[in-house]
Every structure is written in structure tokens, then in C-alpha cells.
Amino acid sequence: MAGARQVIAVAGVGHLGRYICEELLAAPEFDVIVLSRQSTNTTSWASKKGIPIHPTDYTPSSLLPILNQTNATTLISFINLTSPLYIQIHSALLSACRQSTHCKRLIPSEWIGDIESYPLKPEFYGATREPFRQALRAQDTVKWTLFNNGWLADYFLPEAKTHMPPIPDEFPVDPNGWRACVRGTGEEVQSWTYQPMPRTNKPGEKIQETIDAHKGEEELSPEAEIAQVEEMMVMSYLACPKEKTLRQREKYFRNVAFRGLRQLLQEAKEVEFV
């Protein structure tokens, strides 16, 4: 029907997904539904926003009726897993979309760095995301999009100002403890200078030692996950190529107003929550 509002299904709404839901709710052309295993935090937040919640166990037989009954046209996933369960759940999402009446676009959970140049980095993406990317390429029923944005500026904000959780052992700057950790030599393009703060250094050799020490683990440990992300920072794999980024910004996001870091920090001083 001409002019009908599109229904967007969002799975794994925890942190970044909340911002996406809020933006979709603010747009007149979209309605939003949330897929959830009924975690209290997710359902409470969504209920306060008036977003319909659909319980699912993330199997095709559970997902398909939801997509068809709601007439969803797009499914966005924020289910961030480092284990093979990522492939299992996303394969179910893809299967449900392929069988559905209207949901023919899938945005899987990527949200990292330059995967076009470095598709196997970090290593846990090579083991989980890359096999699913191959499954996407092998079919032509469902259109798909991979979003990779580098570091979110929200990580510069104090915990009380953002939906994004603090990750002081991963993100180079800890705005809550007001300290910084510079990985590598200090010359890599992943360091910032804002105001004087205590800082530590972690050489690239130390990061590689941690990666090597956890090789062959059946279940990825938090230490290994952080080390793999740190490797991406040192090697600039997390950085989105500037020319490509500007070209895509003009092509796809011409009418989107992006806040700079200075504007974001200033806004955080003026409002209770950004």
C-alpha cells in the first residue's frame, strides 16, 4: 500500500540497538518491533517506549510467524556473540527472512571496523562473521547490508550519559576513571588528546603474547577478545578508510546530520542523557 509505514524488526536490543530503535521511532515512515528472549532490561525499556515485544527462541519456526504477522520488511540484528552460536542464530534469522512474505532485507550484527580490507579480523570475527557472510552471498532471496562504523563516539561519554556500556579495558579512553591506555608505539592512529589524563602504554608485543597464549581455546576468553580488538587498533583495522567513508556518507547519508565529537561532548554537559 502506498504510503504505508514499514515495520522494522530489531533483535538483540541491549545498547546500540536502543539508539536505532529511538531513531526509527522518531521517523514517521517506520514502526518498530523488538524480538527478545524476554530479558527484563530489554522488555522494560521497550515497554516504556511503547515498542511491541515478541518473545522468540531464535529458531526459524519461532521467528517466521512473527515476521509474517507483523508484516516486517527489515530485520536488524544486534546479537553480538563471539562463539559459533552467532552463526546458528543468524542462520535462523536468514532462514526466517527467506521464508517470510515481506521481510527481505537483513542487517546482521557486525558493527566493527574495516571488514572489506580485513575480513578475518579480529580473529573471532573470522570464525563467526565470515562464515555467515558467505551464507549471505550464496543466496539471492534476501538483500543484506553490513554496517561497520569504527569506534562509536559515545564511548567518550560518562556512563550515565549513554546507552553504551563502559569498556575501560578495551576503548583507549576511560571517561569514567579519566585515564587512557595507548596501545602499540603511540604513533598509531588510534590515540586521542583531549585533556591531560593519566595514561599507560601497552606495547604491540604484549598484545601479541596474549593472543598467542589463548590460541586454540574452544571458548574465547575475555582477555583474548580484548587482545584481538587491541590488535585491530594497533594495526588500524578498526579505522574506516577516509575516502570510502566520505564517498558513502555522500551517497547514503546525505540528509543525515552527524554530530562531531566536540558537539557531542558539549551536548553531554547540557542535557541529562545524550
mmCIF file of C-alpha atoms in Angstrom:
data_model
loop_
_atom_site.group_PDB
_atom_site.id
_atom_site.type_symbol
_atom_site.label_atom_id
_atom_site.label_comp_id
_atom_site.label_asym_id
_atom_site.label_seq_id
_atom_site.Cartn_x
_atom_site.Cartn_y
_atom_site.Cartn_z
ATOM 1 C CA MET A 1 0.000 0.000 0.000
ATOM 2 C CA ALA A 2 1.431 3.396 -0.992
ATOM 3 C CA GLY A 3 2.497 5.464 1.977
ATOM 4 C CA ALA A 4 2.262 2.550 4.444
ATOM 5 C CA ARG A 5 4.692 2.576 7.339
ATOM 6 C CA GLN A 6 7.428 -0.027 7.156
ATOM 7 C CA VAL A 7 7.777 -2.376 10.126
ATOM 8 C CA ILE A 8 11.374 -2.880 11.254
ATOM 9 C CA ALA A 9 12.153 -5.878 13.472
ATOM 10 C CA VAL A 10 15.102 -5.416 15.839
ATOM 11 C CA ALA A 11 16.816 -8.353 17.535
ATOM 12 C CA GLY A 12 19.216 -8.179 20.461
ATOM 13 C CA VAL A 13 18.258 -4.731 21.713
ATOM 14 C CA GLY A 14 20.707 -4.040 24.500
ATOM 15 C CA HIS A 15 22.885 -0.986 23.905
ATOM 16 C CA LEU A 16 23.424 0.261 20.337
ATOM 17 C CA GLY A 17 20.086 -1.263 19.359
ATOM 18 C CA ARG A 18 18.292 1.129 21.687
ATOM 19 C CA TYR A 19 19.623 4.119 19.781
ATOM 20 C CA ILE A 20 18.494 2.567 16.497
ATOM 21 C CA CYS A 21 15.020 1.947 17.924
ATOM 22 C CA GLU A 22 14.776 5.535 19.160
ATOM 23 C CA GLU A 23 15.729 6.933 15.763
ATOM 24 C CA LEU A 24 13.284 4.654 13.950
ATOM 25 C CA LEU A 25 10.510 5.634 16.357
ATOM 26 C CA ALA A 26 11.213 9.304 15.627
ATOM 27 C CA ALA A 27 10.838 8.734 11.872
ATOM 28 C CA PRO A 28 7.250 8.943 10.531
ATOM 29 C CA GLU A 29 7.750 6.199 7.947
ATOM 30 C CA PHE A 30 8.677 3.381 10.368
ATOM 31 C CA ASP A 31 7.155 1.202 13.070
ATOM 32 C CA VAL A 32 9.400 -0.913 15.303
ATOM 33 C CA ILE A 33 9.039 -4.290 16.945
ATOM 34 C CA VAL A 34 11.552 -5.963 19.260
ATOM 35 C CA LEU A 35 12.480 -9.645 19.191
ATOM 36 C CA SER A 36 13.576 -10.826 22.612
ATOM 37 C CA ARG A 37 14.128 -13.824 24.820
ATOM 38 C CA GLN A 38 12.256 -11.708 27.404
ATOM 39 C CA SER A 39 15.220 -10.351 29.354
ATOM 40 C CA THR A 40 13.936 -7.950 31.982
ATOM 41 C CA ASN A 41 16.119 -4.980 30.991
ATOM 42 C CA THR A 42 15.169 -5.152 27.324
ATOM 43 C CA THR A 43 11.452 -5.643 27.853
ATOM 44 C CA SER A 44 11.258 -2.928 30.499
ATOM 45 C CA TRP A 45 12.998 -0.377 28.279
ATOM 46 C CA ALA A 46 10.977 -1.309 25.196
ATOM 47 C CA SER A 47 7.691 -1.268 27.106
ATOM 48 C CA LYS A 48 8.374 2.260 28.340
ATOM 49 C CA LYS A 49 8.922 3.307 24.728
ATOM 50 C CA GLY A 50 5.682 1.640 23.632
ATOM 51 C CA ILE A 51 7.513 -0.840 21.386
ATOM 52 C CA PRO A 52 5.755 -4.195 20.842
ATOM 53 C CA ILE A 53 7.834 -7.098 22.196
ATOM 54 C CA HIS A 54 7.718 -10.529 20.548
ATOM 55 C CA PRO A 55 9.228 -13.431 22.512
ATOM 56 C CA THR A 56 11.313 -15.835 20.440
ATOM 57 C CA ASP A 57 13.835 -18.603 20.919
ATOM 58 C CA TYR A 58 15.574 -17.528 17.688
ATOM 59 C CA THR A 59 14.660 -20.618 15.684
ATOM 60 C CA PRO A 60 13.106 -20.274 12.211
ATOM 61 C CA SER A 61 9.827 -21.806 13.409
ATOM 62 C CA SER A 62 9.635 -19.191 16.166
ATOM 63 C CA LEU A 63 10.731 -16.226 14.036
ATOM 64 C CA LEU A 64 8.709 -16.815 10.870
ATOM 65 C CA PRO A 65 5.214 -16.287 12.377
ATOM 66 C CA ILE A 66 6.388 -13.044 13.997
ATOM 67 C CA LEU A 67 7.753 -11.643 10.747
ATOM 68 C CA ASN A 68 4.629 -12.607 8.831
ATOM 69 C CA GLN A 69 2.092 -11.479 11.429
ATOM 70 C CA THR A 70 3.751 -8.067 11.837
ATOM 71 C CA ASN A 71 4.470 -7.610 8.101
ATOM 72 C CA ALA A 72 8.070 -6.747 8.945
ATOM 73 C CA THR A 73 10.127 -5.713 5.922
ATOM 74 C CA THR A 74 13.600 -5.495 7.507
ATOM 75 C CA LEU A 75 15.335 -7.383 10.313
ATOM 76 C CA ILE A 76 18.252 -5.726 12.134
ATOM 77 C CA SER A 77 20.398 -7.799 14.494
ATOM 78 C CA PHE A 78 22.467 -6.562 17.425
ATOM 79 C CA ILE A 79 23.130 -10.067 18.731
ATOM 80 C CA ASN A 80 26.841 -9.797 19.439
ATOM 81 C CA LEU A 81 28.377 -13.225 20.051
ATOM 82 C CA THR A 82 31.951 -14.495 19.742
ATOM 83 C CA SER A 83 31.024 -18.195 19.644
ATOM 84 C CA PRO A 84 29.566 -20.450 16.899
ATOM 85 C CA LEU A 85 26.149 -19.643 18.366
ATOM 86 C CA TYR A 86 26.397 -16.427 16.317
ATOM 87 C CA ILE A 87 26.279 -18.481 13.112
ATOM 88 C CA GLN A 88 23.415 -20.614 14.397
ATOM 89 C CA ILE A 89 21.222 -17.669 15.385
ATOM 90 C CA HIS A 90 21.957 -15.588 12.303
ATOM 91 C CA SER A 91 21.364 -18.563 10.041
ATOM 92 C CA ALA A 92 17.935 -18.851 11.681
ATOM 93 C CA LEU A 93 17.310 -15.131 11.077
ATOM 94 C CA LEU A 94 18.246 -15.535 7.418
ATOM 95 C CA SER A 95 16.102 -18.668 7.040
ATOM 96 C CA ALA A 96 13.075 -16.918 8.529
ATOM 97 C CA CYS A 97 13.562 -13.917 6.235
ATOM 98 C CA ARG A 98 13.856 -16.140 3.173
ATOM 99 C CA GLN A 99 10.616 -17.924 4.046
ATOM 100 C CA SER A 100 8.733 -14.784 5.077
ATOM 101 C CA THR A 101 6.229 -12.922 2.979
ATOM 102 C CA HIS A 102 7.707 -9.436 3.223
ATOM 103 C CA CYS A 103 10.944 -9.417 5.279
ATOM 104 C CA LYS A 104 13.523 -9.433 2.518
ATOM 105 C CA ARG A 105 16.304 -7.313 3.990
ATOM 106 C CA LEU A 106 18.648 -8.427 6.776
ATOM 107 C CA ILE A 107 21.258 -6.377 8.620
ATOM 108 C CA PRO A 108 23.354 -8.832 10.659
ATOM 109 C CA SER A 109 25.337 -7.911 13.740
ATOM 110 C CA GLU A 110 28.711 -6.609 12.533
ATOM 111 C CA TRP A 111 29.279 -3.029 13.794
ATOM 112 C CA ILE A 112 33.089 -3.038 13.866
ATOM 113 C CA GLY A 113 35.822 -1.778 11.509
ATOM 114 C CA ASP A 114 37.246 -2.176 8.011
ATOM 115 C CA ILE A 115 35.997 -5.696 7.236
ATOM 116 C CA GLU A 116 36.300 -5.196 3.485
ATOM 117 C CA SER A 117 40.078 -4.919 3.742
ATOM 118 C CA TYR A 118 40.431 -7.206 6.769
ATOM 119 C CA PRO A 119 37.504 -9.677 6.702
ATOM 120 C CA LEU A 120 39.161 -12.105 9.135
ATOM 121 C CA LYS A 121 39.989 -9.556 11.842
ATOM 122 C CA PRO A 122 39.515 -9.747 14.723
ATOM 123 C CA GLU A 123 40.018 -13.490 14.713
ATOM 124 C CA PHE A 124 36.690 -14.184 16.385
ATOM 125 C CA TYR A 125 35.001 -12.309 13.508
ATOM 126 C CA GLY A 126 36.867 -14.533 11.069
ATOM 127 C CA ALA A 127 35.453 -17.553 12.888
ATOM 128 C CA THR A 128 31.869 -16.278 13.241
ATOM 129 C CA ARG A 129 31.015 -13.406 10.891
ATOM 130 C CA GLU A 130 32.902 -14.550 7.800
ATOM 131 C CA PRO A 131 31.126 -17.943 7.528
ATOM 132 C CA PHE A 132 27.782 -16.161 7.775
ATOM 133 C CA ARG A 133 28.825 -13.586 5.181
ATOM 134 C CA GLN A 134 29.485 -16.496 2.846
ATOM 135 C CA ALA A 135 25.975 -17.803 3.541
ATOM 136 C CA LEU A 136 24.571 -14.383 2.655
ATOM 137 C CA ARG A 137 26.496 -14.298 -0.614
ATOM 138 C CA ALA A 138 25.310 -17.796 -1.507
ATOM 139 C CA GLN A 139 21.633 -16.777 -1.678
ATOM 140 C CA ASP A 140 19.754 -14.099 -3.604
ATOM 141 C CA THR A 141 16.367 -14.063 -1.870
ATOM 142 C CA VAL A 142 17.237 -11.630 0.915
ATOM 143 C CA LYS A 143 19.107 -8.372 0.455
ATOM 144 C CA TRP A 144 21.672 -7.648 3.143
ATOM 145 C CA THR A 145 23.790 -4.798 4.436
ATOM 146 C CA LEU A 146 26.870 -4.830 6.684
ATOM 147 C CA PHE A 147 27.394 -1.717 8.807
ATOM 148 C CA ASN A 148 30.909 -1.059 10.061
ATOM 149 C CA ASN A 149 31.425 2.203 11.845
ATOM 150 C CA GLY A 150 34.664 2.041 13.808
ATOM 151 C CA TRP A 151 34.616 3.303 17.381
ATOM 152 C CA LEU A 152 31.382 4.940 18.481
ATOM 153 C CA ALA A 153 31.879 8.457 19.809
ATOM 154 C CA ASP A 154 29.563 7.544 22.704
ATOM 155 C CA TYR A 155 32.466 5.753 24.369
ATOM 156 C CA PHE A 156 33.886 9.185 25.168
ATOM 157 C CA LEU A 157 30.818 9.890 27.331
ATOM 158 C CA PRO A 158 30.409 9.141 31.049
ATOM 159 C CA GLU A 159 28.387 6.012 31.751
ATOM 160 C CA ALA A 160 25.325 7.945 32.977
ATOM 161 C CA LYS A 161 25.041 9.831 29.673
ATOM 162 C CA THR A 162 24.761 6.993 27.159
ATOM 163 C CA HIS A 163 23.189 3.611 26.407
ATOM 164 C CA MET A 164 26.651 2.245 25.585
ATOM 165 C CA PRO A 165 28.321 0.378 28.462
ATOM 166 C CA PRO A 166 31.787 1.429 29.636
ATOM 167 C CA ILE A 167 34.612 -0.713 28.270
ATOM 168 C CA PRO A 168 37.654 0.783 30.055
ATOM 169 C CA ASP A 169 39.889 -2.207 29.283
ATOM 170 C CA GLU A 170 39.123 -2.012 25.562
ATOM 171 C CA PHE A 171 38.426 1.563 24.457
ATOM 172 C CA PRO A 172 41.610 3.689 24.653
ATOM 173 C CA VAL A 173 39.984 6.402 26.803
ATOM 174 C CA ASP A 174 38.111 5.762 30.054
ATOM 175 C CA PRO A 175 35.876 8.837 30.634
ATOM 176 C CA ASN A 176 34.638 7.464 33.957
ATOM 177 C CA GLY A 177 38.052 6.830 35.513
ATOM 178 C CA TRP A 178 39.672 9.601 33.428
ATOM 179 C CA ARG A 179 42.616 7.594 32.196
ATOM 180 C CA ALA A 180 43.921 6.354 28.876
ATOM 181 C CA CYS A 181 45.776 3.343 27.522
ATOM 182 C CA VAL A 182 47.869 3.820 24.390
ATOM 183 C CA ARG A 183 48.464 0.601 22.501
ATOM 184 C CA GLY A 184 51.462 -0.044 20.304
ATOM 185 C CA THR A 185 54.131 2.635 19.857
ATOM 186 C CA GLY A 186 51.833 5.598 20.484
ATOM 187 C CA GLU A 187 52.118 6.708 16.872
ATOM 188 C CA GLU A 188 49.222 4.613 15.553
ATOM 189 C CA VAL A 189 46.057 6.424 14.508
ATOM 190 C CA GLN A 190 44.007 5.284 17.471
ATOM 191 C CA SER A 191 45.065 7.741 20.145
ATOM 192 C CA TRP A 192 43.398 10.987 21.181
ATOM 193 C CA THR A 193 44.451 14.067 23.098
ATOM 194 C CA TYR A 194 41.665 15.942 24.833
ATOM 195 C CA GLN A 195 42.758 16.996 28.307
ATOM 196 C CA PRO A 196 45.680 15.839 30.454
ATOM 197 C CA MET A 197 44.969 12.435 31.994
ATOM 198 C CA PRO A 198 46.959 9.552 33.459
ATOM 199 C CA ARG A 199 47.957 7.119 30.779
ATOM 200 C CA THR A 200 49.552 3.728 30.416
ATOM 201 C CA ASN A 201 51.215 2.108 27.435
ATOM 202 C CA LYS A 202 50.754 -1.426 26.132
ATOM 203 C CA PRO A 203 53.323 -2.467 23.505
ATOM 204 C CA GLY A 204 52.174 -4.432 20.495
ATOM 205 C CA GLU A 205 54.401 -7.321 21.571
ATOM 206 C CA LYS A 206 52.450 -7.654 24.818
ATOM 207 C CA ILE A 207 49.163 -7.753 22.898
ATOM 208 C CA GLN A 208 50.508 -10.468 20.589
ATOM 209 C CA GLU A 209 51.693 -12.510 23.590
ATOM 210 C CA THR A 210 48.135 -12.529 24.939
ATOM 211 C CA ILE A 211 46.708 -13.571 21.554
ATOM 212 C CA ASP A 212 49.237 -16.398 21.243
ATOM 213 C CA ALA A 213 48.634 -17.586 24.805
ATOM 214 C CA HIS A 214 44.938 -18.141 24.063
ATOM 215 C CA LYS A 215 45.316 -19.825 20.668
ATOM 216 C CA GLY A 216 43.184 -22.916 20.304
ATOM 217 C CA GLU A 217 40.673 -22.031 23.021
ATOM 218 C CA GLU A 218 37.306 -23.679 22.445
ATOM 219 C CA GLU A 219 35.589 -20.745 24.136
ATOM 220 C CA LEU A 220 37.028 -17.278 23.653
ATOM 221 C CA SER A 221 38.100 -15.727 26.957
ATOM 222 C CA PRO A 222 37.511 -12.025 27.704
ATOM 223 C CA GLU A 223 41.283 -11.476 27.735
ATOM 224 C CA ALA A 224 41.667 -12.967 24.265
ATOM 225 C CA GLU A 225 38.717 -10.981 22.897
ATOM 226 C CA ILE A 226 40.171 -7.710 24.179
ATOM 227 C CA ALA A 227 43.627 -8.567 22.824
ATOM 228 C CA GLN A 228 42.198 -9.251 19.356
ATOM 229 C CA VAL A 229 40.444 -5.870 19.363
ATOM 230 C CA GLU A 230 43.644 -4.218 20.614
ATOM 231 C CA GLU A 231 45.487 -5.749 17.663
ATOM 232 C CA MET A 232 42.948 -4.109 15.353
ATOM 233 C CA MET A 233 43.623 -0.749 16.982
ATOM 234 C CA VAL A 234 47.389 -1.046 16.651
ATOM 235 C CA MET A 235 47.142 -2.150 13.013
ATOM 236 C CA SER A 236 44.437 0.474 12.238
ATOM 237 C CA TYR A 237 41.997 -2.255 11.171
ATOM 238 C CA LEU A 238 39.270 -0.526 13.162
ATOM 239 C CA ALA A 239 39.631 2.699 11.197
ATOM 240 C CA CYS A 240 37.197 3.206 8.336
ATOM 241 C CA PRO A 241 39.062 4.311 5.168
ATOM 242 C CA LYS A 242 38.569 8.074 4.918
ATOM 243 C CA GLU A 243 37.895 8.400 1.175
ATOM 244 C CA LYS A 244 35.484 5.481 1.161
ATOM 245 C CA THR A 245 33.725 6.779 4.268
ATOM 246 C CA LEU A 246 33.219 10.239 2.787
ATOM 247 C CA ARG A 247 32.012 8.752 -0.503
ATOM 248 C CA GLN A 248 29.445 6.529 1.223
ATOM 249 C CA ARG A 249 28.382 9.359 3.508
ATOM 250 C CA GLU A 250 27.534 11.461 0.460
ATOM 251 C CA LYS A 251 25.803 8.572 -1.319
ATOM 252 C CA TYR A 252 23.781 7.020 1.509
ATOM 253 C CA PHE A 253 23.605 9.577 4.317
ATOM 254 C CA ARG A 254 23.453 12.934 2.558
ATOM 255 C CA ASN A 255 20.454 14.046 4.613
ATOM 256 C CA VAL A 256 21.762 12.754 7.953
ATOM 257 C CA ALA A 257 23.274 15.285 10.363
ATOM 258 C CA PHE A 258 26.324 13.812 12.087
ATOM 259 C CA ARG A 259 27.499 15.237 15.394
ATOM 260 C CA GLY A 260 31.204 15.869 15.782
ATOM 261 C CA LEU A 261 32.981 14.843 18.967
ATOM 262 C CA ARG A 262 33.166 18.417 20.255
ATOM 263 C CA GLN A 263 29.420 18.861 19.716
ATOM 264 C CA LEU A 264 28.682 15.536 21.414
ATOM 265 C CA LEU A 265 30.735 16.413 24.490
ATOM 266 C CA GLN A 266 29.164 19.849 24.704
ATOM 267 C CA GLU A 267 25.685 18.375 24.446
ATOM 268 C CA ALA A 268 26.529 15.926 27.227
ATOM 269 C CA LYS A 269 27.242 18.888 29.500
ATOM 270 C CA GLU A 270 23.876 20.474 28.729
ATOM 271 C CA VAL A 271 21.459 17.530 28.827
ATOM 272 C CA GLU A 272 20.860 14.688 31.246
ATOM 273 C CA PHE A 273 21.188 11.924 28.642
ATOM 274 C CA VAL A 274 22.529 12.035 25.077
#
